[in-house]
Phi, psi and omega in degrees: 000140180271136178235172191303329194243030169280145165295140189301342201282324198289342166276273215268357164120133175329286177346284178302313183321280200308328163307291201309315198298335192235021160228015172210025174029077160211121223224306228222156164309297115050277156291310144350288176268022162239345166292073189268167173303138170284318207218211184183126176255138170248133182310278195128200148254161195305121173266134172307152172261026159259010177241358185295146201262115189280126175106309191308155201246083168266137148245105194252156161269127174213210176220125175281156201253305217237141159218119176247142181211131186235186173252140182288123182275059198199306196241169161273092202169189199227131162256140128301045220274075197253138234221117165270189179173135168228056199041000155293319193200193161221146202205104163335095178250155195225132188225094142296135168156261187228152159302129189090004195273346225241140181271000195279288229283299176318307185265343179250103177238162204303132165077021160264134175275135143194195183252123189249140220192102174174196183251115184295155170202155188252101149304131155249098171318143172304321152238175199045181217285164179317154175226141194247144199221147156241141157280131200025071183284178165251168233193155161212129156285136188243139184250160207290329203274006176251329163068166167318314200292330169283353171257011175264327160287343165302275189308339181258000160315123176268154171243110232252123192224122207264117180310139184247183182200161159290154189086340170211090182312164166299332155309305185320307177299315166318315184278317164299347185266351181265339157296304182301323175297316198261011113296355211273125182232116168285135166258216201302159157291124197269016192273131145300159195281312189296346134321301189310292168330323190274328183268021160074010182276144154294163171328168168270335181301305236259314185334297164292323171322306177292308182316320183275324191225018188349137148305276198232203223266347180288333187296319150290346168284308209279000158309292171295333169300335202241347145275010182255323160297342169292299202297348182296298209281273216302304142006288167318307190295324199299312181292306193295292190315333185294332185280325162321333212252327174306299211288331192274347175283102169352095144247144176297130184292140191213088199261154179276145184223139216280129185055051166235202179327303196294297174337308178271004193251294190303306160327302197270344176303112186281348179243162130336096182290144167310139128011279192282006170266349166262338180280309188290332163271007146314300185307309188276330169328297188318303183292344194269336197279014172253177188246022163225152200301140180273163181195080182215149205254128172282085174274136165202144182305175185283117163080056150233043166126338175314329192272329168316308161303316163316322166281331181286332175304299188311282190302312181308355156263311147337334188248350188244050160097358224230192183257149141236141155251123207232086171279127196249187184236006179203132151335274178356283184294338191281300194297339208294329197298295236278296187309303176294316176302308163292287194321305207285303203310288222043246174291002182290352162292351189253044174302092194127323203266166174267159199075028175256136157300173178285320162294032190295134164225174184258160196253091202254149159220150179213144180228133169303005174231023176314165153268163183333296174338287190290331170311289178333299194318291206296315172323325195277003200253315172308297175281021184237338193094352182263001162260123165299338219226087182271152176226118165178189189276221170294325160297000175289311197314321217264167206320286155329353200256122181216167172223147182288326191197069170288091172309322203210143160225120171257121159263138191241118200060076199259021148304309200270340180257137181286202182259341194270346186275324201284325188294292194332314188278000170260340183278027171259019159268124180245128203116304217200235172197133156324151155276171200222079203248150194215123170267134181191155160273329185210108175305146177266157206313317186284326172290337161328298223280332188271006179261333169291321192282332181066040147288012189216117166296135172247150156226150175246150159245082201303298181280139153273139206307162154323131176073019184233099185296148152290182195253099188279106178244150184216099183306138195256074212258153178290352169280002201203075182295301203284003095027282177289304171317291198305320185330298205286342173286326200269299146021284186285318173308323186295312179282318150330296189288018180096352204240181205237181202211147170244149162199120172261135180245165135337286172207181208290314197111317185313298187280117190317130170085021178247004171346314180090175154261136168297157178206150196302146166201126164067026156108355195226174206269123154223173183254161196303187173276101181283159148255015144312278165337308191274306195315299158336295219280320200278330179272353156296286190297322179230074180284141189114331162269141174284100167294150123250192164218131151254147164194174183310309207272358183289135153320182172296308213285285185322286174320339195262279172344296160339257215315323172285352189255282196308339183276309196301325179085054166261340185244143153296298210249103205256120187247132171218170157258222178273019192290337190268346192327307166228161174088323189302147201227115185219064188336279188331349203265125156276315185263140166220123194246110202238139195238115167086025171321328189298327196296344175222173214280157179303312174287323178297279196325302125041271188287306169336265201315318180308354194272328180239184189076032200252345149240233176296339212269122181313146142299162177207115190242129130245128196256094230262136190199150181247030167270155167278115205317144177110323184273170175306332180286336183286338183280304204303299219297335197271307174289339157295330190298314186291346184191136182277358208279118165320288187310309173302311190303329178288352175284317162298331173271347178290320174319331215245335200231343185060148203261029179075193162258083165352285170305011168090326194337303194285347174309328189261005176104014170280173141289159167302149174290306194302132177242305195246313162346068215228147202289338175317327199233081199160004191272345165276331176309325192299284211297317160356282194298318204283267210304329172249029181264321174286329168306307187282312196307334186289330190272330218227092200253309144261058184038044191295327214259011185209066155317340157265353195251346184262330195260322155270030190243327194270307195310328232236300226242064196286238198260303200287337163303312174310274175330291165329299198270008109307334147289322180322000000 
């Protein structure tokens, strides 16, 4: 008898084993029967051959008349070519390969019934008439004393069709997952009975059954129903214990206090805050004032408001003795933070300086292209505790970067930083953990699944503040040349009236190994849109406007410069790559012209539109592209164009890319634990999973009273998984 965690060589034999491990990493029984059908085919019903359809998925009964077989004169090789009739019509079957290979030349001779199963297509002989064929089809010989009901049951088999490998075919597999069943010895069900009972599921026995070998298609829903609830439910269990364990971890309580920092900001705020910026920042108040770690993602569209909430976050851990860190993923965006942040405080930033209030702190930045001095500086402001407030890049991570009392770490866009990046800033705690708060516009596909999965607190932030126009976007299509034209008219027009424009490029151009993935144009390969490139073609079309360019490879210094002449309404026209993707905040820039749009991403595309329409003056996004109506990338481009909403977009990009591994496997190059589980179609089975994995952990906390169920929590949740949901 086969057990679950038995090795496959010992069922099915050295041979096969070593194939199944090493073209589909599958070792034990177990892997084997969690290796389902992608998809499931059906024979269908028996079709007349006087009715067949070219392209149609058929199955008919018929008699063979004819059986032939020649050598092909072109190639090397044999066709078998046997001739059916079911008195309707006549219909070709064709078997390639080597002469005398074939078991059809055995089982089908002249006056044999059988069931023939497969997709017609049509041959035309150098003379006479078309002829209709099935290729290699599947086949049942039918003998007189099995009658119609056995070839109606033939035809009504679902089959199950199996991710394949070299070397192992779908039959192959199909025998090996049916050798194993009908070995298979299950112990207790590791599901409680009563969840089973309440949600209407079967055993885990019939559960495989169905899935490998359904009758019918109800046998197979409810197969998948009770296994797509194990992966939901054990899933659960992994989270819950993980917010149990969250909950049990040490943080400094950071309660808001009355005539301080936060108090005096609010005070100095020239506008209203919204409605939904005061309930979320309630939500966060709420969380620093607790002694266990906040860990929760601030969603909100481009410009409604995020960097506010953050700084109010920030100080109310200022005030309560402690530190914030503001990670940002690009220089750029770090000086723009640094900038804005000294700007809204004004003296509550000069703490030393004259004219700083009395409570005043300081405000730091370290960058990785600081020069020495300043570096130093801003370090020592960190590890002495006299800046409240650090603002920076990927340097904060490193080693040397230390602090007196790090409270709050705000990560920003947090699709650019890995886990293992994020993880780094919290171990510069010593005692305890940081609260955690991650800024984004558009969730990247895994942080969707964890907020459906509910490992993550979210607040949104829906509405835009006051004096904050929408964004109007428009696909630029290669079908509709006058389009393009009207774009640089449109340019122009804009830049008459004062107000200014981005045009984004793919990459810079310049530079060897900048190259891009090349993409068809005119039948031949080109690389995206450089802004080399563009930069010519752009001092033609809108001669007469003040270009500037940005980009990655400009010093600091240089970048810094642009953007100040672009803030100052010194350029018409800012030509970039994504270096502007988030944070540059310019009320004046109206237009965003994004070139070779399909070349990025849902989340880029996102941020991007978001740089304009950032004061009064409406927005304008185009998204200029050579896909074709109809392809995928034209559906995505058509679809940013349709809504400004994050959260959808991100539903979309969760469609197109799935949403990883919840547990991180893929962050590490694994495959997913989820196989049939997907968050598009599954989210009440998730909340479900969700009200009773917390429930049991709470009663149960380390799966004492439910060993099976702990043992597929250890299978699930192996060293390197683990560790991931702890950094996470």
């Amino acid at each position: 008898m086969a057990k679950l965690d038995e090795p496959l060589r010992k069922v099915l034999g050295d041979k096969t084993a070593k194939v199944l491990a090493s073209g589909l990493d599958l070792h034990t029984v177990g892997d084997l029967l969690h290796h389902y059908p992608r998809r499931y085919a059906h024979r269908g019903e028996l079709t007349p051959l006087n009715s067949l359809l070219d392209g149609e998925h058929v199955t008919v009964m018929a008699e063979v008349v004819k059986v032939q077989g020649r050598t092909l004169t072109r190639s090397p090789g044999y066709v078998l070519e046997i001739t059916v009739t079911d008195g309707t019509g006549e219909l070709k079957l064709s078997f390639f390969g080597r002469k005398g290979s074939y078991k059809p030349e055995k089982e089908l001779s002249p006056g044999t019934r059988g069931l023939f199963a497969g997709k017609i297509s049509t041959y035309r002989p150098r003379s006479g008439r078309p002829v209709r064929q099935l290729t290699h089809p599947q086949y049942k010989p039918i003998h007189a004393r099995e009658g119609a009901e056995a070839a109606q049951e033939w035809a009504d088999e679902i089959i199950p069709i199996y991710p394949a490998t070299k070397g192992l075919d779908i039959d192959a597999i199909t025998k090996s997952v049916g050798l194993v069943l009908d070995n298979l010895q299950l112990g207790d069900d590791p599901m409680p009975q009563l969840t089973l009972k309440r949600y209407g599921m079967i055993g885990l026995r019939d559960a495989y059954e169905g899935i490998h070998r359904p009758k019918d298609w109800d046998e197979l829903s409810r197969a998948r129903k009770r296994l797509k609830w194990d992966e939901a439910f054990v899933l659960q269990i992994a989270l819950a214990q993980r917010r149990q364990a969250a909950a049990a971890l040490p943080a400094k309580a950071r309660p808001a206090i009355e005539g301080g920092l936060l108090d005096g900001f609010d005070a100095r705020l020239p506008f209203e805050l919204t409605q939904g910026q005061r309930e979320v920042g309630r939500e966060i108040a709420e969380d620093l004032s607790l002694e266990h770690p906040m860990h929760r993602l601030l969603q909100g569209d481009v410009g409604a408001g995020k960097t506010v909430i953050a700084l109010r976050a920030m100080l109310q851990v200022v005030d309560g003795g402690g530190q914030a860190a503001l990670l940002a993923p690009t220089e750029v965006l770090a000086q723009q933070h640094y900038r804005s942040i000294t700007g809204m405080l004004g003296e509550l930033a000069q703490a030393g300086q004259i004219g700083g209030a009395d409570n005043a702190t300081k405000v730091a930045l370290l960058t990785g292209s600081q020069g020495a001095k300043v570096r130093k500086a801003a370090l020592l402001d960190a590890a002495s505790g006299a800046a409240g407030i650090v603002v920076g890049t990927h340097a904060l991570l490193q080693d040397q970067v230390q602090f007196a009392d790090l409270g709050l770490v705000v990560v920003d866009e947090q699709h650019r930083f890995g886990v293992e990046q994020r993880d780094a800033l919290r171990e510069k705690v010593t005692g305890g953990r940081p609260h955690v708060l991650v800024m984004t516009a558009t969730p990247i596909p895994r942080t969707v699944a964890m907020t459906v999965f509910g490992d993550l607190e979210t607040s949104v932030l829906g509405q835009l503040p006051a004096g904050r126009s929408e964004i109007k976007t428009h696909v630029v299509p290669p079908e509709k040349p006058a389009f393009l034209a009207r774009t640089w008219e449109r340019i122009k027009e804009e830049a008459s009236g004062g107000r200014q424009i981005y045009i984004v490029c793919p990459r810079i151009g310049e530079q060897e190994g900048d190259e891009g993935d090349a993409i068809e144009e005119d039948g031949e390969r080109r690389s995206p849109l450089g802004i080399m490139e563009v930069l010519p073609k752009l001092e033609v079309l809108l001669a007469g406007l003040r270009l500037g360019v940005l980009h990655g490879k400009l010093h600091p210094d240089e970048k810094d410069a642009v953007m100040r002449r672009f803030t100052a309404r010194e350029l018409d026209v800012l030509l970039a790559t994504t270096v502007i993707e988030v944070g540059v905040d310019v009320p004046n820039a109206t237009v965003m012209v994004i070139m070779d749009a399909d070349r990025f991403g849902v989340s880029q595309l996102h941020q991007l539109r978001g740089r304009v329409g950032r004061g009064a003056l409406p927005g304008l996004c185009l998204l200029v592209t050579d896909a074709e109506a109809g392809s995928k990338a034209r559906e995505r481009l058509d679809a940013v164009a349709s809504t400004t909403d994050g959260f959808k977009l991100s539903r979309l990009d969760l469609e197109q890319r799935r949403e990883g591994d919840v547990l991180g496997a893929t962050q590490a190059g694994r495959s997913s634990s989820l196989r049939l589980l997907t968050l598009q179609r599954d989210e009440e089975v998730i909340r479900h999973a969700r009200d009773e994995a917390t429930l049991l952990v709470e009663a149960d906390p380390e799966l004492d009273d439910n060993p099976g169920l702990a043992a597929e929590l250890a299978s699930l949740l192996d060293e390197e998984r683990a560790e991931y949901l702890e950094k996470a």
